[in-house]
mmCIF file of C-alpha atoms in Angstrom:
data_model
loop_
_atom_site.group_PDB
_atom_site.id
_atom_site.type_symbol
_atom_site.label_atom_id
_atom_site.label_comp_id
_atom_site.label_asym_id
_atom_site.label_seq_id
_atom_site.Cartn_x
_atom_site.Cartn_y
_atom_site.Cartn_z
ATOM 1 C CA MET A 1 103.401 77.974 -16.851
ATOM 2 C CA LEU A 2 100.742 75.036 -17.083
ATOM 3 C CA THR A 3 99.418 73.472 -13.451
ATOM 4 C CA THR A 4 97.715 69.749 -12.980
ATOM 5 C CA GLU A 5 94.576 71.958 -13.284
ATOM 6 C CA TRP A 6 94.344 70.919 -16.710
ATOM 7 C CA LEU A 7 94.618 67.181 -16.291
ATOM 8 C CA TYR A 8 91.743 67.696 -13.650
ATOM 9 C CA TRP A 9 89.337 69.193 -15.621
ATOM 10 C CA LEU A 10 90.366 67.023 -18.174
ATOM 11 C CA ILE A 11 88.995 63.776 -15.891
ATOM 12 C CA GLY A 12 86.372 65.221 -14.501
ATOM 13 C CA ALA A 13 85.182 65.730 -18.476
ATOM 14 C CA PHE A 14 85.997 62.454 -18.842
ATOM 15 C CA PHE A 15 83.465 61.179 -16.126
ATOM 16 C CA LEU A 16 80.470 63.654 -17.376
ATOM 17 C CA ALA A 17 81.181 62.180 -20.779
ATOM 18 C CA VAL A 18 80.606 58.640 -18.962
ATOM 19 C CA ALA A 19 77.539 59.864 -16.917
ATOM 20 C CA VAL A 20 76.060 60.937 -19.903
ATOM 21 C CA HIS A 21 77.008 57.216 -22.118
ATOM 22 C CA ILE A 22 75.048 56.126 -19.217
ATOM 23 C CA LEU A 23 72.310 58.416 -19.109
ATOM 24 C CA THR A 24 71.017 57.481 -22.737
ATOM 25 C CA ASN A 25 71.697 53.731 -22.314
ATOM 26 C CA ARG A 26 68.010 52.364 -21.814
ATOM 27 C CA GLU A 27 69.505 49.509 -21.632
ATOM 28 C CA ASN A 28 70.244 50.124 -18.307
ATOM 29 C CA PRO A 29 67.799 50.153 -15.346
ATOM 30 C CA LYS A 30 69.614 52.178 -12.735
ATOM 31 C CA ARG A 31 70.969 54.274 -15.624
ATOM 32 C CA VAL A 32 69.633 57.442 -13.427
ATOM 33 C CA GLY A 33 71.442 56.300 -10.631
ATOM 34 C CA SER A 34 74.808 55.821 -12.357
ATOM 35 C CA ALA A 35 74.295 58.447 -14.528
ATOM 36 C CA ALA A 36 74.190 61.172 -10.935
ATOM 37 C CA PHE A 37 76.918 59.047 -9.218
ATOM 38 C CA TRP A 38 79.924 59.499 -12.215
ATOM 39 C CA GLY A 39 78.208 63.369 -12.862
ATOM 40 C CA LEU A 40 78.668 64.259 -9.314
ATOM 41 C CA LEU A 41 82.059 63.247 -9.528
ATOM 42 C CA GLY A 42 82.998 64.305 -13.009
ATOM 43 C CA LEU A 43 81.264 68.259 -11.470
ATOM 44 C CA SER A 44 83.616 67.566 -8.465
ATOM 45 C CA PHE A 45 86.628 67.553 -10.408
ATOM 46 C CA LEU A 46 85.560 70.820 -12.133
ATOM 47 C CA TYR A 47 84.355 73.163 -9.480
ATOM 48 C CA GLY A 48 87.089 71.820 -7.170
ATOM 49 C CA THR A 49 89.468 74.191 -8.916
ATOM 50 C CA PHE A 50 87.268 77.120 -7.305
ATOM 51 C CA VAL A 51 87.420 75.783 -3.748
ATOM 52 C CA GLN A 52 91.240 75.382 -4.056
ATOM 53 C CA SER A 53 91.328 79.071 -5.286
ATOM 54 C CA GLY A 54 88.967 80.474 -1.869
ATOM 55 C CA GLN A 55 86.442 81.476 -4.888
ATOM 56 C CA ALA A 56 83.473 78.475 -4.107
ATOM 57 C CA PRO A 57 82.379 76.848 -0.355
ATOM 58 C CA ALA A 58 84.270 73.579 0.089
ATOM 59 C CA TRP A 59 80.899 72.261 1.876
ATOM 60 C CA LEU A 60 78.887 71.833 -1.263
ATOM 61 C CA LEU A 61 81.843 69.275 -2.404
ATOM 62 C CA GLY A 62 81.037 67.470 1.068
ATOM 63 C CA ILE A 63 77.393 66.965 -0.049
ATOM 64 C CA ALA A 64 78.082 65.292 -3.247
ATOM 65 C CA VAL A 65 80.388 63.426 -1.684
ATOM 66 C CA LEU A 66 77.152 62.202 0.630
ATOM 67 C CA VAL A 67 74.773 62.195 -2.227
ATOM 68 C CA MET A 68 77.447 59.722 -4.155
ATOM 69 C CA VAL A 69 77.866 57.445 -0.996
ATOM 70 C CA ALA A 70 73.689 57.560 -0.682
ATOM 71 C CA LEU A 71 73.147 56.418 -4.249
ATOM 72 C CA ALA A 72 75.766 53.799 -4.005
ATOM 73 C CA GLY A 73 75.118 52.630 -0.546
ATOM 74 C CA PHE A 74 71.085 52.249 -1.790
ATOM 75 C CA GLY A 75 71.639 50.090 -4.310
ATOM 76 C CA LEU A 76 71.078 53.107 -7.209
ATOM 77 C CA THR A 77 74.052 52.230 -9.028
ATOM 78 C CA GLY A 78 74.022 49.409 -11.771
ATOM 79 C CA ARG A 79 76.245 48.352 -14.531
ATOM 80 C CA SER A 80 74.574 47.958 -18.129
ATOM 81 C CA PRO A 81 74.030 45.200 -20.150
ATOM 82 C CA GLU A 82 78.005 44.194 -21.310
ATOM 83 C CA ARG A 83 78.062 44.525 -24.833
ATOM 84 C CA THR A 84 81.613 43.690 -25.892
ATOM 85 C CA THR A 85 83.736 41.186 -28.383
ATOM 86 C CA THR A 86 83.416 37.855 -27.692
ATOM 87 C CA PRO A 87 86.515 35.551 -25.952
ATOM 88 C CA GLN A 88 87.412 34.233 -29.712
ATOM 89 C CA GLU A 89 87.803 37.423 -31.050
ATOM 90 C CA ARG A 90 89.589 38.276 -28.340
ATOM 91 C CA ALA A 91 91.526 35.865 -28.717
ATOM 92 C CA GLU A 92 92.041 36.240 -32.823
ATOM 93 C CA SER A 93 92.871 40.076 -32.185
ATOM 94 C CA ALA A 94 94.934 39.059 -29.284
ATOM 95 C CA GLY A 95 96.951 36.513 -31.531
ATOM 96 C CA ARG A 96 97.048 39.166 -34.828
ATOM 97 C CA PHE A 97 98.714 41.436 -33.144
ATOM 98 C CA GLY A 98 100.587 40.230 -30.787
ATOM 99 C CA ASN A 99 103.006 42.474 -28.158
ATOM 100 C CA LYS A 100 101.602 45.326 -30.100
ATOM 101 C CA LEU A 101 99.058 45.300 -27.715
ATOM 102 C CA PHE A 102 101.415 46.495 -24.924
ATOM 103 C CA ILE A 103 102.921 49.506 -26.466
ATOM 104 C CA PRO A 104 99.965 52.160 -25.239
ATOM 105 C CA ALA A 105 100.700 50.141 -21.028
ATOM 106 C CA LEU A 106 104.273 50.262 -21.565
ATOM 107 C CA LEU A 107 103.632 54.051 -22.673
ATOM 108 C CA VAL A 108 102.098 55.443 -19.807
ATOM 109 C CA PRO A 109 105.060 54.712 -17.632
ATOM 110 C CA VAL A 110 108.242 55.587 -20.329
ATOM 111 C CA VAL A 111 106.161 59.056 -21.186
ATOM 112 C CA THR A 112 105.389 59.858 -17.619
ATOM 113 C CA VAL A 113 109.548 59.676 -16.633
ATOM 114 C CA LEU A 114 110.366 61.804 -19.774
ATOM 115 C CA VAL A 115 108.040 64.894 -18.823
ATOM 116 C CA ALA A 116 109.273 64.139 -15.130
ATOM 117 C CA ILE A 117 112.703 64.256 -16.018
ATOM 118 C CA VAL A 118 112.521 66.799 -18.964
ATOM 119 C CA GLY A 119 109.356 68.911 -18.278
ATOM 120 C CA PRO A 120 111.473 70.905 -15.216
ATOM 121 C CA LEU A 121 114.160 72.134 -17.642
ATOM 122 C CA ILE A 122 112.433 73.331 -19.957
ATOM 123 C CA ARG A 123 111.851 77.054 -19.953
ATOM 124 C CA ILE A 124 110.666 80.071 -21.886
ATOM 125 C CA GLY A 125 111.047 83.602 -21.428
ATOM 126 C CA GLY A 126 113.234 82.412 -18.511
ATOM 127 C CA ALA A 127 110.335 80.544 -16.692
ATOM 128 C CA PRO A 128 109.471 77.036 -16.336
ATOM 129 C CA LEU A 129 107.035 75.715 -18.102
ATOM 130 C CA LEU A 130 105.626 73.124 -15.665
ATOM 131 C CA ALA A 131 104.155 74.387 -11.895
ATOM 132 C CA SER A 132 106.593 73.095 -9.409
ATOM 133 C CA GLY A 133 106.082 69.806 -7.947
ATOM 134 C CA SER A 134 103.679 69.110 -10.928
ATOM 135 C CA ALA A 135 105.856 67.441 -13.599
ATOM 136 C CA THR A 136 105.042 63.732 -12.557
ATOM 137 C CA LEU A 137 101.432 64.280 -12.457
ATOM 138 C CA THR A 138 101.288 66.453 -15.688
ATOM 139 C CA GLY A 139 103.545 63.330 -16.986
ATOM 140 C CA LEU A 140 100.699 60.989 -16.231
ATOM 141 C CA GLY A 141 97.696 63.174 -18.161
ATOM 142 C CA ILE A 142 100.312 63.295 -21.239
ATOM 143 C CA SER A 143 101.050 60.013 -21.227
ATOM 144 C CA ALA A 144 97.785 58.366 -21.024
ATOM 145 C CA ILE A 145 96.101 60.708 -23.694
ATOM 146 C CA VAL A 146 99.374 59.545 -25.840
ATOM 147 C CA ALA A 147 98.920 55.943 -24.903
ATOM 148 C CA VAL A 148 95.110 56.249 -25.829
ATOM 149 C CA VAL A 149 96.206 57.811 -29.407
ATOM 150 C CA VAL A 150 98.301 55.371 -30.347
ATOM 151 C CA ALA A 151 96.125 52.373 -28.857
ATOM 152 C CA VAL A 152 93.801 53.719 -31.764
ATOM 153 C CA LEU A 153 96.243 54.302 -34.563
ATOM 154 C CA ILE A 154 97.741 50.219 -33.928
ATOM 155 C CA LEU A 155 93.850 48.306 -33.433
ATOM 156 C CA ARG A 156 91.795 50.996 -36.155
ATOM 157 C CA PRO A 157 88.466 50.530 -33.888
ATOM 158 C CA PRO A 158 85.694 50.545 -36.112
ATOM 159 C CA LYS A 159 83.955 53.778 -34.602
ATOM 160 C CA LEU A 160 85.801 56.762 -32.824
ATOM 161 C CA SER A 161 83.695 56.568 -29.932
ATOM 162 C CA THR A 162 85.270 52.623 -29.074
ATOM 163 C CA PRO A 163 87.463 53.775 -26.219
ATOM 164 C CA MET A 164 85.236 55.670 -24.634
ATOM 165 C CA HIS A 165 82.379 53.098 -24.963
ATOM 166 C CA GLU A 166 84.659 50.662 -23.287
ATOM 167 C CA SER A 167 86.331 52.996 -20.920
ATOM 168 C CA ALA A 168 82.945 53.492 -19.753
ATOM 169 C CA ARG A 169 82.018 49.533 -19.239
ATOM 170 C CA LEU A 170 85.391 49.290 -17.505
ATOM 171 C CA LEU A 171 84.248 52.271 -15.342
ATOM 172 C CA GLU A 172 81.233 50.429 -14.513
ATOM 173 C CA ALA A 173 82.475 47.228 -14.088
ATOM 174 C CA ILE A 174 84.536 48.641 -11.702
ATOM 175 C CA GLY A 175 81.487 50.719 -9.581
ATOM 176 C CA TRP A 176 81.862 52.534 -6.861
ATOM 177 C CA THR A 177 85.269 50.939 -5.463
ATOM 178 C CA ALA A 178 87.070 52.925 -8.104
ATOM 179 C CA LEU A 179 86.815 55.894 -5.333
ATOM 180 C CA LEU A 180 87.770 53.615 -2.505
ATOM 181 C CA PRO A 181 91.699 54.919 -2.861
ATOM 182 C CA GLN A 182 90.506 58.468 -2.492
ATOM 183 C CA MET A 183 88.148 58.103 0.089
ATOM 184 C CA LEU A 184 90.310 55.791 2.687
ATOM 185 C CA SER A 185 93.455 58.571 2.171
ATOM 186 C CA THR A 186 90.591 61.235 3.258
ATOM 187 C CA LEU A 187 89.853 58.723 5.994
ATOM 188 C CA GLY A 188 93.725 59.087 7.553
ATOM 189 C CA ILE A 189 93.971 62.256 7.352
ATOM 190 C CA LEU A 190 90.466 63.067 9.276
ATOM 191 C CA PHE A 191 91.873 59.866 11.798
ATOM 192 C CA THR A 192 95.289 62.513 12.419
ATOM 193 C CA GLN A 193 93.409 65.244 12.800
ATOM 194 C CA ALA A 194 91.162 63.532 15.330
ATOM 195 C CA GLY A 195 93.897 62.810 17.370
ATOM 196 C CA VAL A 196 94.004 59.053 16.580
ATOM 197 C CA GLY A 197 97.737 58.887 15.895
ATOM 198 C CA THR A 198 98.395 60.486 19.433
ATOM 199 C CA ALA A 199 96.513 57.624 21.166
ATOM 200 C CA VAL A 200 98.136 54.870 19.127
ATOM 201 C CA GLY A 201 101.735 56.361 19.987
ATOM 202 C CA THR A 202 100.606 56.276 23.895
ATOM 203 C CA ILE A 203 99.648 52.827 23.537
ATOM 204 C CA ALA A 204 103.044 51.789 21.558
ATOM 205 C CA SER A 205 105.088 53.980 24.178
ATOM 206 C CA SER A 206 103.209 51.517 27.029
ATOM 207 C CA ILE A 207 104.549 48.421 25.686
ATOM 208 C CA LEU A 208 107.430 48.935 23.943
ATOM 209 C CA PRO A 209 110.516 48.083 25.505
ATOM 210 C CA PRO A 210 112.558 51.069 26.453
ATOM 211 C CA GLY A 211 115.563 51.713 24.310
ATOM 212 C CA SER A 212 114.764 48.593 22.329
ATOM 213 C CA LEU A 213 115.177 49.608 18.377
ATOM 214 C CA PHE A 214 114.531 46.815 16.481
ATOM 215 C CA ALA A 215 110.838 46.731 18.734
ATOM 216 C CA ALA A 216 110.466 49.761 17.477
ATOM 217 C CA VAL A 217 110.927 48.819 14.371
ATOM 218 C CA VAL A 218 108.750 45.791 14.344
ATOM 219 C CA VAL A 219 106.052 48.104 15.722
ATOM 220 C CA TYR A 220 106.195 50.347 12.714
ATOM 221 C CA SER A 221 106.480 48.241 10.571
ATOM 222 C CA VAL A 222 104.070 45.789 11.289
ATOM 223 C CA GLY A 223 101.585 48.502 12.371
ATOM 224 C CA MET A 224 101.407 50.200 9.053
ATOM 225 C CA ALA A 225 100.696 46.919 7.851
ATOM 226 C CA VAL A 226 97.922 45.963 10.258
ATOM 227 C CA PHE A 227 96.591 49.756 9.961
ATOM 228 C CA THR A 228 97.095 49.557 6.023
ATOM 229 C CA ILE A 229 94.722 45.914 5.848
ATOM 230 C CA ILE A 230 91.994 47.427 8.287
ATOM 231 C CA MET A 231 91.424 50.748 6.179
ATOM 232 C CA GLY A 232 92.331 49.397 2.889
ATOM 233 C CA ASN A 233 94.886 52.608 1.935
ATOM 234 C CA ALA A 234 98.547 52.630 3.050
ATOM 235 C CA PHE A 235 98.473 56.297 2.747
ATOM 236 C CA ALA A 236 95.487 56.273 5.090
ATOM 237 C CA ALA A 237 97.751 54.413 7.292
ATOM 238 C CA PHE A 238 100.712 56.535 6.390
ATOM 239 C CA PRO A 239 100.165 59.880 8.995
ATOM 240 C CA ILE A 240 98.257 57.324 12.011
ATOM 241 C CA MET A 241 101.772 55.007 12.392
ATOM 242 C CA THR A 242 104.049 58.118 11.300
ATOM 243 C CA ALA A 243 102.664 60.178 14.025
ATOM 244 C CA ALA A 244 102.614 57.628 16.582
ATOM 245 C CA VAL A 245 105.854 55.693 15.903
ATOM 246 C CA GLY A 246 107.768 56.701 13.223
ATOM 247 C CA TRP A 247 108.824 60.669 14.130
ATOM 248 C CA PRO A 248 108.163 60.899 17.658
ATOM 249 C CA VAL A 249 110.370 57.072 18.672
ATOM 250 C CA LEU A 250 112.535 56.527 15.163
ATOM 251 C CA VAL A 251 113.684 59.979 14.470
ATOM 252 C CA GLN A 252 113.562 61.824 17.049
ATOM 253 C CA THR A 253 114.480 59.139 19.778
ATOM 254 C CA PHE A 254 116.777 56.941 17.789
ATOM 255 C CA GLY A 255 117.835 59.952 15.100
ATOM 256 C CA GLY A 256 116.867 57.484 12.386
ATOM 257 C CA ASN A 257 116.671 58.507 8.370
ATOM 258 C CA PRO A 258 113.629 60.176 7.741
ATOM 259 C CA ALA A 259 113.687 59.337 4.317
ATOM 260 C CA ALA A 260 115.013 56.007 4.751
ATOM 261 C CA ILE A 261 112.256 54.922 7.648
ATOM 262 C CA PHE A 262 109.255 56.461 5.930
ATOM 263 C CA ALA A 263 109.757 54.815 2.368
ATOM 264 C CA ILE A 264 110.454 51.534 3.962
ATOM 265 C CA GLY A 265 107.163 51.489 6.282
ATOM 266 C CA MET A 266 104.883 53.116 3.226
ATOM 267 C CA LEU A 267 106.559 49.892 1.647
ATOM 268 C CA SER A 268 105.594 47.757 4.505
ATOM 269 C CA GLY A 269 101.983 49.448 4.556
ATOM 270 C CA PHE A 270 101.823 48.211 0.803
ATOM 271 C CA CYS A 271 102.155 44.348 2.204
ATOM 272 C CA GLY A 272 99.066 44.933 3.972
ATOM 273 C CA THR A 273 97.424 46.063 1.020
ATOM 274 C CA LEU A 274 98.254 42.725 -0.739
ATOM 275 C CA ALA A 275 96.349 41.059 1.942
ATOM 276 C CA THR A 276 92.991 42.974 2.462
ATOM 277 C CA PRO A 277 89.715 42.887 0.560
ATOM 278 C CA MET A 278 89.011 46.976 1.673
ATOM 279 C CA ALA A 279 91.786 47.015 -1.060
ATOM 280 C CA ALA A 280 89.182 46.286 -3.552
ATOM 281 C CA ASN A 281 90.563 47.696 -6.782
ATOM 282 C CA PHE A 282 93.610 46.171 -5.989
ATOM 283 C CA ASN A 283 92.359 42.839 -4.950
ATOM 284 C CA LEU A 284 88.374 42.671 -5.591
ATOM 285 C CA VAL A 285 88.158 44.217 -8.818
ATOM 286 C CA PRO A 286 90.518 42.364 -10.672
ATOM 287 C CA ALA A 287 89.032 38.668 -9.165
ATOM 288 C CA ALA A 288 85.164 40.594 -10.929
ATOM 289 C CA LEU A 289 86.499 41.907 -14.175
ATOM 290 C CA LEU A 290 88.455 38.321 -14.619
ATOM 291 C CA ASP A 291 85.465 36.982 -13.811
ATOM 292 C CA MET A 292 87.292 34.468 -11.157
ATOM 293 C CA LYS A 293 85.206 31.714 -8.935
ATOM 294 C CA ASP A 294 86.931 32.896 -5.910
ATOM 295 C CA LYS A 295 86.824 36.444 -4.975
ATOM 296 C CA TYR A 296 89.353 36.083 -2.064
ATOM 297 C CA GLY A 297 91.658 34.653 -5.179
ATOM 298 C CA PRO A 298 94.052 37.578 -5.491
ATOM 299 C CA ILE A 299 94.521 38.025 -1.768
ATOM 300 C CA LYS A 300 95.390 34.263 -1.124
ATOM 301 C CA ALA A 301 98.098 33.792 -3.874
ATOM 302 C CA GLN A 302 99.449 37.497 -2.668
ATOM 303 C CA LEU A 303 99.073 36.187 0.849
ATOM 304 C CA PRO A 304 102.834 34.819 0.842
ATOM 305 C CA THR A 305 104.313 37.452 -0.966
ATOM 306 C CA ALA A 306 103.344 40.330 1.849
ATOM 307 C CA GLY A 307 104.442 38.466 4.406
ATOM 308 C CA LEU A 308 107.737 37.692 3.435
ATOM 309 C CA LEU A 309 107.818 40.802 2.004
ATOM 310 C CA LEU A 310 106.992 42.559 5.163
ATOM 311 C CA LEU A 311 109.983 40.802 7.294
ATOM 312 C CA VAL A 312 112.376 42.106 4.416
ATOM 313 C CA ASN A 313 111.615 45.267 5.150
ATOM 314 C CA LEU A 314 111.530 44.757 8.838
ATOM 315 C CA GLY A 315 115.032 43.750 8.386
ATOM 316 C CA VAL A 316 116.391 46.629 5.436
ATOM 317 C CA MET A 317 115.157 49.439 7.778
ATOM 318 C CA TYR A 318 116.793 48.485 10.782
ATOM 319 C CA VAL A 319 120.072 48.088 8.934
ATOM 320 C CA VAL A 320 120.502 51.336 6.749
ATOM 321 C CA ALA A 321 118.246 53.483 8.510
ATOM 322 C CA PHE A 322 119.961 53.964 11.753
#
């Protein structure tokens, strides 16, 4: 039976390879700090397997996270001088390959969906090939590998190491913000364990008009968007608002459909993602990679869409979830 551990080990190996790549690049004045940052991340993926199985203590991972925060917070990480193709070369390459450039990107969702659908049906010796609940993540890992192979076959780079070099370059450009989703998601769990959801629920119950379903829907949906704007991640906002309003009010009091309420609630949270610099890898990173003059340009362009979608989510939840 295939579990998702192979994917975590592959990701860990990738980060370790990036660390070695950075450390051996003497043009990077902060290569030691950057290599330590990505190396610790890679080791965490590998070490996490043993923590999950109970063979190793989890507190070492906590120390690793604190060290990584210190490395990034004190400015000990930095980018290597960019060595890539010129804009003219990229334009010529785009003209030569045309729409073929989209094939590797499109393979990722296509292969992921195929593995997620077909994978659970495959059995060997009467036992399922994939562990329960692992099909989608396994498909994502396989699709990424397939996309890289196909990209190399289409583009035929001068060196087989080019994908690794370009991956490291993009990862350095994104920097520590690549870890924000995981950090903020964990923060949401910590807030819930600390009773923030209960506290928010107490406040919400004091301001909600008795028996008003519409007001409860507004508080839950808008609350998801607002907490996402504050925390930068809808997955971090979800446990707080669900514990405060979603479950006790919308499901238990008004008898709503949990699946519909929570799915639309997450969509409301994603409206907040479009409107916050805290969602750095969605909004600030693209601005940096595209060398935009206004680093908040993506957010400004997305605000009208975010507001309209939030209103639509309110209406859809009120109509279909009860």
